[in-house]
Amino acid sequence: MAERSFTFAVGNAVKVLALPLYAVGQAASALVPRDRRRWVVGSGFGLADGALTLYEQAREDDPTLGLTWLTRDAEDARNARARGIPTVPRDSLRGWWATLRAGVVVVTHGFGDVNRYGCQGATVVQLWHGAPLKRLHLDSPAALRLPVVGGWGPARRLLGAMYRRGTSRISVLPVSSRDVVPRMASAFALDPARVPVLGEPRTDVLFTGAERERSSAARARIERSVGSLAGARVVLYAPTWRDGAPDPGIPSPSEWAALDDWLEANDVVLLVRPHPLGAGDYSHRSTRVRLITSRQEPEVNAVLWGVDALVTDYSSVLVDFTATGRPIVFLAPDVEAYSSSRGLYVDYDGLSGGHVERTWGQVLARLDLVLEAGPARDAATAASRALAERFHEHTDGRSAARVVQHVLALVGKGQTGATADSVLFESYYGRNASCNPLAIDREIARRHPDVRRVWAVESTDVVVPAGAGAVLLGSSEWRSARDEARLLVVNDWIRDGWRPRRHQAVLQTWHGTPLKRIALGRRGLRPREMAAVVKQSSRWTAMLAQSPSAARVLKRAYAVRSPMWVEGYPRNDEVVTGSGRQVRQQLGVTTAKVVLYAPTWRDGDLGAGHPLDAQGLARELGQDWTVLVRGHARTLHERPPSEGERVVDVTRHPDASELLVATDVLVTDYSSLMFDFSATGRPMVFFVPDLEQYDRHGRGLYWDLAARAPGPLVTTTTACADAVRGAEDDAPRWAQRYAAWRAEFNPLDDGHAAARVVDRLEREGML
C-alpha cells in the first residue's frame, strides 16, 4: 500500500493554470467587505491537528465569533457534525463566499485549505504543520519547478514571484522557538515580525496533563487504530516525503524478515506511518508490524507519548517527538542526495550526534542500544531533551490560547485604529517605541493633542506613549492605519511593497550617524540589492540627519533624492537635558559610577557573544562601578542576556537615550551611539579588538576611527578597565579631538531638535 503522492511540479502547474481565477477573486475581494468577527478554518489534514485545536480554543475564548470549517469531502463534514462544528464545502460557491467574507482565514498548509480564490485582504493565520528541518518553498530549488521544464530559469522566477505574492498575504505564522523564526521568515518571504514565537497549537497535546496520563492516552489511541499491543514496546517509523519519489528507507524483503525476527525477539511493535503525501510500498504486515496512516490517525502528535523510540529521517515529527525526551534513531540512506536537491536547514550530522544510519540492520543495532538501560540510552534521551529545549520554548499546553489572543489583537479587538488626521510611528520594525520617532511623538502630542497617534508594534507587549494607540504589524488594522495616516514617521526600512499615497508623507529619521558602511556604501553589493536600496529611498518624502556630515553620508548611501532635513537628532534632546537618577533607580544601580558597553552587530553572527567580557570588566573595575550591557536591536532575539555581579543587561530597555543620560563612560566599537553620547561631552573608550578585520574584510568603515576618535582604542578587557577608570583624569589629553568631533557631529544636538523637526512638519503641511 502506498500513501497518495504529490509533487511540487504538478502543484505549481495547477496554480499557474488557475491564475485567471485568482484575478477574479482579487477583484471580488476589493468589493466585498470582510467581517472581522467571521473566521473560516481549513486544513490539509482534515478536521485535525493545529487547525482543530485553534478552532476549539477560539470557540471557547469568544463564543460570539462566527466560526466555520471548510470541508474537503463528506468525511470531513461527518466529523465536523459529530463535534457540532458548522461547515461549508471548501470548493463550492458557498465556500468561496464564506472565505471572501471572513475577516480571519486559518490554514495549515496553503490557501487551498480554504477557498484559495477568496483570501485576498483577510487576516491570514498560517499555522503550518511542523517545525521544518528540510528547506521549504523559496529556500528550496525543488519547490520552484514545473512539469517538463523543471527548474528552468524563467519558470523558477515566475514561481518565485507567485510564491512571494501569495505568502505576502500571511499575517501571522506562529512558531515554536526562536530557532525556527529565520527559517519560516525566509521560506515564506515574511517580515520576522509576522513569525512570533507563540508556540504551535498542534503541539499542545504534547504538553497537556501529567506525563503518565499523556502516555496512557496515547497508547490507548494507538490501540484503537492498530489493535492490541499486548504490553509490547512501540517503535514508530515516520519518514518524510520526497517530491513524488519512493521512500528509500522502506525495508527490502530480507530486511522485513530480519525486522520481524528482531521485533518478536525483543517484544516490540513497529508502527509504520508514511507521510500523507509520500510514495512507496508499505504493504508489509505481520503481528509485529502495523500500519498507522494519516487516515487512521490524522494527529500524529496525539500518539507520540505512546511511542518508546522514533525512527525517522528529515521529518518534522522528529521536532515534535523531542518533547517526550525519548530516543531518536536517524535513518537517512539518501542524506547526501537529499541535502543537495531539497536542502536542509540544519547540520544533520550535528543534529543526530553523528549517528546517521543507512540500513535497517544499522537501525536495529542502534535500537538494541537505546531501548535498554545504559549509557547509550542515557545519551540518547539527553540529546532529545536538549533538542526539545532548542525547539520548544512554550511547554504549558497553551499555545493555541496565545495564538487566538494574538489573532484577536491583529483584527483589532481592543486596538486603536487611525484616522485621516493620524500619524503612524514605527521604530526598529515595531520592536519598541523609541528613538527619534518617540521624541517626535512627544512633541506632536504636546502641540497637537487632537492628532491621532498610532504606533506599529510587533507584539501587544510593546509599551507605547500615553494617549497613543497601537496596531500589530501584519494585521488588517495596521494596513488600514498605514493607508489612512497623513504622516508616517519611521527609523528603518519599510519592509514590503507599500508606497505612500498622494495625501501621505513619510519622514525617515534613520537611527544614527553611520560610521560603518551601510546600503550602497557596502562592498560587494549585488545589482538586485542596489535596486532595493534605491526603491526604498524613493518612498521617503524627507530624510532626517543629525549633522551636515551625516547628511552627506546618508544621501550617498541611499541615493536620496528627497530633501535632507539637517535638524539634529530628536532622540538626543533627552540626552543633553535629562537626568539619569530615575533610570539608575529603575535599573537597580547602587554604585557611584556607571559604564555602558554598547557594541554594534556583526553581519552573519547575530547570536555570538559580545566581544568584551562584561563580567571581567566589572571585576576589574571594582565595587564602585556597574556595567550596563546594551546589545544592538538586531540581536534582541538572538543573543542571551549578559548577567553577573554588577552587570545589568539593558538590551531590552526601550529607550537607549535614557541609558546614555545615566552613563558616566561609554564603551563602544563602531556603534552610532558614539555620536549621540558625545553630545554629553563625557568620556568614551573604544573597544576594537577586531578593527582591522571589521574595516578591511567585514562591514567596513567610512573613515579611520583611530585617527579621529576622541578617546582611547583598546583591545583587551584589562586595558578597557584601565581606560574607563582613568577616563576622567585622561580627559584633557582628548579635549582637542573631542571638540572637533562635537563640532562635526553634534552641532545641532542642543535639546531642541524635536521642536525644529515638528516646526518643519508644520511648514511643509505634513501635520
Coordinates of C-alpha atoms in Angstrom, one line a residue, residues 41-353:
V41 CA -10.8 27.4 9.1
G42 CA -9.4 24.6 6.9
S43 CA -6.6 22.1 6.9
G44 CA -4.9 19.7 4.5
F45 CA -5.2 17.2 7.3
G46 CA -8.9 17.5 7.5
L47 CA -10.6 18.0 10.9
A48 CA -7.4 17.6 12.9
D49 CA -4.1 19.0 14.0
G50 CA -3.4 22.6 14.8
A51 CA -6.4 23.9 12.9
L52 CA -8.8 22.0 15.1
T53 CA -7.0 22.9 18.3
L54 CA -7.1 26.6 17.3
Y55 CA -10.8 26.4 16.3
E56 CA -11.8 24.9 19.6
Q57 CA -9.8 27.4 21.6
A58 CA -11.3 30.3 19.6
R59 CA -14.8 29.0 20.2
E60 CA -14.0 28.7 24.0
D61 CA -12.4 32.1 24.3
D62 CA -15.0 34.0 22.3
P63 CA -18.3 32.2 21.7
T64 CA -19.6 35.2 19.7
L65 CA -17.2 34.6 16.8
G66 CA -18.7 33.3 13.6
L67 CA -16.5 30.2 13.1
T68 CA -16.9 27.9 10.0
W69 CA -14.9 24.9 8.9
L70 CA -14.4 24.5 5.2
T71 CA -14.6 20.8 4.4
R72 CA -12.7 18.9 1.7
D73 CA -15.1 16.0 1.5
A74 CA -18.0 14.1 3.0
E75 CA -15.8 12.5 5.7
D76 CA -14.7 16.0 6.9
A77 CA -18.4 17.1 7.0
R78 CA -19.4 14.0 9.1
N79 CA -16.5 14.5 11.5
A80 CA -17.5 18.2 11.9
R81 CA -21.1 17.4 12.5
A82 CA -20.1 15.0 15.3
R83 CA -18.3 17.9 17.0
G84 CA -21.1 20.4 16.4
I85 CA -18.9 22.4 14.0
P86 CA -20.7 24.3 11.2
T87 CA -19.3 23.6 7.8
V88 CA -19.3 24.7 4.2
P89 CA -17.8 22.7 1.3
R90 CA -14.5 24.3 0.5
D91 CA -14.7 24.2 -3.3
S92 CA -18.3 25.3 -3.6
L93 CA -19.6 28.8 -4.4
R94 CA -20.6 28.9 -0.7
G95 CA -17.1 28.1 0.3
W96 CA -15.8 30.9 -1.9
W97 CA -18.3 33.4 -0.5
A98 CA -17.5 32.3 3.1
T99 CA -13.8 32.8 2.6
L100 CA -14.5 36.1 0.8
R101 CA -16.5 37.5 3.7
A102 CA -14.2 36.2 6.5
G103 CA -12.0 38.6 8.4
V104 CA -9.8 35.8 9.5
V105 CA -8.6 32.8 7.4
V106 CA -6.8 29.9 9.2
V107 CA -4.8 27.3 7.2
T108 CA -2.2 24.7 8.0
H109 CA -0.7 24.0 4.5
G110 CA -1.7 26.7 2.0
F111 CA -4.6 28.8 0.7
G112 CA -6.1 25.6 -0.8
D113 CA -7.1 24.5 2.7
V114 CA -9.9 27.1 2.4
N115 CA -11.1 28.5 -0.9
R116 CA -7.9 29.8 -2.4
Y117 CA -9.7 32.4 -4.6
G118 CA -11.2 34.3 -1.7
C119 CA -8.3 35.0 0.7
Q120 CA -7.1 38.4 -0.6
G121 CA -7.4 41.1 2.1
A122 CA -8.1 38.7 5.0
T123 CA -6.0 38.3 8.2
V124 CA -4.4 35.0 7.3
V125 CA -3.2 32.7 10.0
Q126 CA -0.8 30.1 8.7
L127 CA -0.3 27.5 11.4
W128 CA 1.9 25.3 9.2
H129 CA 2.2 21.7 10.1
G130 CA 5.6 21.2 11.8
A131 CA 8.9 23.0 12.5
P132 CA 11.0 22.3 9.4
L133 CA 14.3 20.5 9.1
K134 CA 14.1 20.3 5.3
R135 CA 14.1 23.5 3.3
L136 CA 10.7 24.9 2.3
H137 CA 9.3 27.0 -0.6
L138 CA 11.6 29.8 -1.6
D139 CA 14.5 28.3 0.2
S140 CA 14.4 25.0 -1.8
P141 CA 15.2 24.6 -5.5
A142 CA 12.9 21.6 -5.5
A143 CA 9.9 23.7 -4.7
L144 CA 10.3 26.0 -7.8
R145 CA 9.7 23.5 -10.6
L146 CA 7.2 22.8 -13.3
P147 CA 6.4 19.7 -15.3
V148 CA 8.6 19.2 -18.4
V149 CA 10.7 22.4 -17.9
G150 CA 11.7 21.5 -14.3
G151 CA 13.7 24.3 -12.7
W152 CA 14.2 26.3 -15.9
G153 CA 15.3 29.9 -15.0
P154 CA 12.2 31.8 -16.3
A155 CA 9.8 29.3 -14.8
R156 CA 11.7 29.4 -11.4
R157 CA 11.5 33.2 -11.4
L158 CA 7.8 33.1 -12.2
L159 CA 7.0 30.6 -9.5
G160 CA 9.2 32.6 -7.0
A161 CA 7.2 35.7 -7.8
M162 CA 3.9 33.8 -7.4
Y163 CA 5.0 32.4 -4.0
R164 CA 6.0 35.8 -2.7
R165 CA 2.8 37.4 -3.9
G166 CA 0.8 34.6 -2.2
T167 CA 2.8 34.5 1.1
S168 CA 2.7 38.3 1.4
R169 CA -1.0 37.7 2.5
I170 CA 0.1 35.8 5.6
S171 CA -0.5 38.0 8.6
V172 CA 0.9 35.6 11.3
L173 CA 2.8 32.3 11.2
P174 CA 3.3 31.2 14.9
V175 CA 6.3 29.1 15.6
S176 CA 7.7 27.0 18.5
S177 CA 11.0 28.7 19.1
R178 CA 13.4 31.5 18.0
D179 CA 15.4 28.8 16.2
V180 CA 12.6 28.4 13.7
V181 CA 11.8 32.1 13.1
P182 CA 14.5 32.8 10.4
R183 CA 13.7 29.6 8.6
M184 CA 10.0 30.4 8.2
A185 CA 10.6 34.1 7.5
S186 CA 13.0 33.1 4.7
A187 CA 10.9 30.3 3.3
F188 CA 7.7 32.4 3.1
A189 CA 9.4 35.8 2.4
L190 CA 7.9 37.2 5.6
D191 CA 8.9 40.0 7.9
P192 CA 10.1 38.2 11.1
A193 CA 7.6 40.3 13.0
R194 CA 4.9 38.1 11.4
V195 CA 6.6 35.0 12.7
P196 CA 6.0 35.3 16.5
V197 CA 7.2 32.7 19.0
L198 CA 3.8 31.8 20.4
G199 CA 4.1 28.0 20.2
E200 CA 2.3 25.7 17.8
P201 CA -1.3 24.9 18.6
R202 CA -0.7 21.4 17.1
T203 CA 1.8 20.6 19.9
D204 CA -0.5 21.5 22.9
V205 CA -1.4 17.8 23.1
L206 CA 2.2 17.0 23.8
F207 CA 2.3 19.2 26.9
T208 CA -1.2 18.8 28.4
G209 CA -1.6 16.7 31.6
A210 CA 0.8 14.6 33.6
E211 CA 3.4 12.5 31.7
R212 CA 1.8 9.3 32.8
E213 CA -1.6 10.5 31.6
R214 CA -0.2 11.5 28.2
S215 CA 1.5 8.1 27.8
S216 CA -1.7 6.2 28.7
A217 CA -3.9 8.3 26.5
A218 CA -1.5 8.0 23.5
R219 CA -1.2 4.2 23.9
A220 CA -4.9 3.8 24.1
R221 CA -5.3 5.8 20.9
I222 CA -2.7 3.7 19.1
E223 CA -4.6 0.5 20.1
R224 CA -7.8 2.0 18.7
S225 CA -6.1 2.4 15.4
V226 CA -3.9 -0.7 15.0
G227 CA -5.2 -3.2 17.6
S228 CA -3.9 -4.5 20.9
L229 CA -0.2 -4.1 21.7
A230 CA -0.4 -6.7 24.4
G231 CA 2.1 -4.7 26.6
A232 CA 4.8 -4.6 23.8
R233 CA 7.1 -1.6 23.5
V234 CA 6.5 0.6 20.4
V235 CA 8.9 2.0 17.8
L236 CA 7.5 4.5 15.3
Y237 CA 8.9 4.7 11.8
A238 CA 7.9 8.1 10.3
P239 CA 9.7 9.2 7.2
T240 CA 9.2 12.5 5.3
W241 CA 8.2 12.7 1.6
R242 CA 10.5 13.1 -1.4
D243 CA 8.5 15.1 -4.0
G244 CA 6.9 12.0 -5.6
A245 CA 9.9 9.7 -5.3
P246 CA 9.6 6.5 -3.3
D247 CA 10.9 6.4 0.3
P248 CA 14.4 4.9 0.2
G249 CA 14.0 3.8 3.8
I250 CA 11.3 1.2 3.0
P251 CA 12.8 -2.2 4.1
S252 CA 13.7 -4.8 1.4
P253 CA 12.0 -8.2 1.7
S254 CA 15.1 -9.6 3.6
E255 CA 15.1 -6.5 5.9
W256 CA 11.4 -7.1 6.6
A257 CA 12.2 -10.7 7.6
A258 CA 15.0 -9.6 9.9
L259 CA 12.8 -6.9 11.3
D260 CA 10.0 -9.4 12.1
D261 CA 12.5 -11.6 13.9
W262 CA 14.1 -8.7 15.9
L263 CA 10.7 -7.3 16.9
E264 CA 9.5 -10.7 18.0
A265 CA 12.7 -11.4 20.0
N266 CA 12.5 -8.0 21.7
D267 CA 8.7 -7.8 22.2
V268 CA 8.4 -4.6 20.1
V269 CA 5.7 -3.5 17.7
L270 CA 6.8 -1.3 14.8
L271 CA 4.3 1.3 13.7
V272 CA 4.8 2.5 10.2
R273 CA 3.5 5.9 9.4
P274 CA 4.0 7.1 5.8
H275 CA 4.0 10.8 5.1
P276 CA 0.5 11.8 4.0
L277 CA 2.0 12.8 0.6
G278 CA 4.6 10.1 0.5
A279 CA 5.2 7.4 -2.1
G280 CA 6.3 3.8 -1.7
D281 CA 5.2 0.2 -0.9
Y282 CA 4.3 0.0 2.8
S283 CA 2.2 -3.2 2.3
H284 CA 4.2 -5.5 4.6
R285 CA 2.1 -6.7 7.6
S286 CA 2.8 -9.0 10.5
T287 CA 1.8 -9.3 14.1
R288 CA 4.7 -7.1 14.9
V289 CA 4.4 -4.6 12.0
R290 CA 1.4 -2.3 11.9
L291 CA 0.5 0.5 9.5
I292 CA -0.9 3.6 11.0
T293 CA -1.8 6.0 8.2
S294 CA -2.9 9.7 8.4
R295 CA -6.4 8.5 7.6
Q296 CA -6.4 6.2 10.6
E297 CA -4.7 8.8 12.9
P298 CA -4.5 12.3 11.4
E299 CA -2.9 13.8 14.6
V300 CA 0.4 12.1 14.9
N301 CA 1.3 14.2 18.0
A302 CA -1.6 12.6 19.8
V303 CA 0.2 9.2 19.7
L304 CA 3.8 10.2 20.3
W305 CA 3.7 9.7 24.1
G306 CA 2.7 6.1 23.4
V307 CA 6.0 5.5 21.5
D308 CA 9.2 4.3 23.1
A309 CA 11.6 5.3 20.3
L310 CA 11.3 7.1 16.9
V311 CA 13.0 6.1 13.6
T312 CA 12.9 9.0 11.1
D313 CA 14.9 11.0 8.6
Y314 CA 14.1 14.7 8.0
S315 CA 10.5 14.7 9.1
S316 CA 9.2 17.4 11.5
V317 CA 7.9 14.6 13.6
L318 CA 11.4 14.5 15.0
V319 CA 11.0 18.0 16.4
D320 CA 7.6 17.1 18.0
F321 CA 8.9 13.8 19.4
T322 CA 11.7 15.6 21.3
A323 CA 9.0 16.8 23.7
T324 CA 8.9 13.2 25.1
G325 CA 12.7 13.1 25.8
R326 CA 12.8 9.6 24.3
P327 CA 15.4 8.1 21.9
I328 CA 15.5 9.0 18.2
V329 CA 17.2 6.9 15.6
F330 CA 18.2 8.7 12.4
L331 CA 17.7 6.6 9.2
A332 CA 18.8 8.6 6.2
P333 CA 20.1 6.4 3.3
D334 CA 19.9 9.4 0.9
V335 CA 21.3 12.2 3.1
E336 CA 23.8 13.5 0.5
A337 CA 21.3 13.4 -2.4
Y338 CA 18.5 14.9 -0.3
S339 CA 20.7 17.7 1.1
S340 CA 21.8 18.7 -2.4
S341 CA 18.3 18.5 -4.0
R342 CA 15.8 19.6 -1.4
G343 CA 18.2 21.0 1.2
L344 CA 18.2 21.1 5.0
Y345 CA 18.2 24.0 7.5
V346 CA 20.3 22.0 10.0
D347 CA 23.6 20.4 10.2
Y348 CA 22.2 16.8 10.0
D349 CA 25.4 15.2 11.4
G350 CA 25.3 17.6 14.3
L351 CA 21.6 17.1 14.9
S352 CA 22.0 13.3 15.0
G353 CA 25.1 13.4 17.2

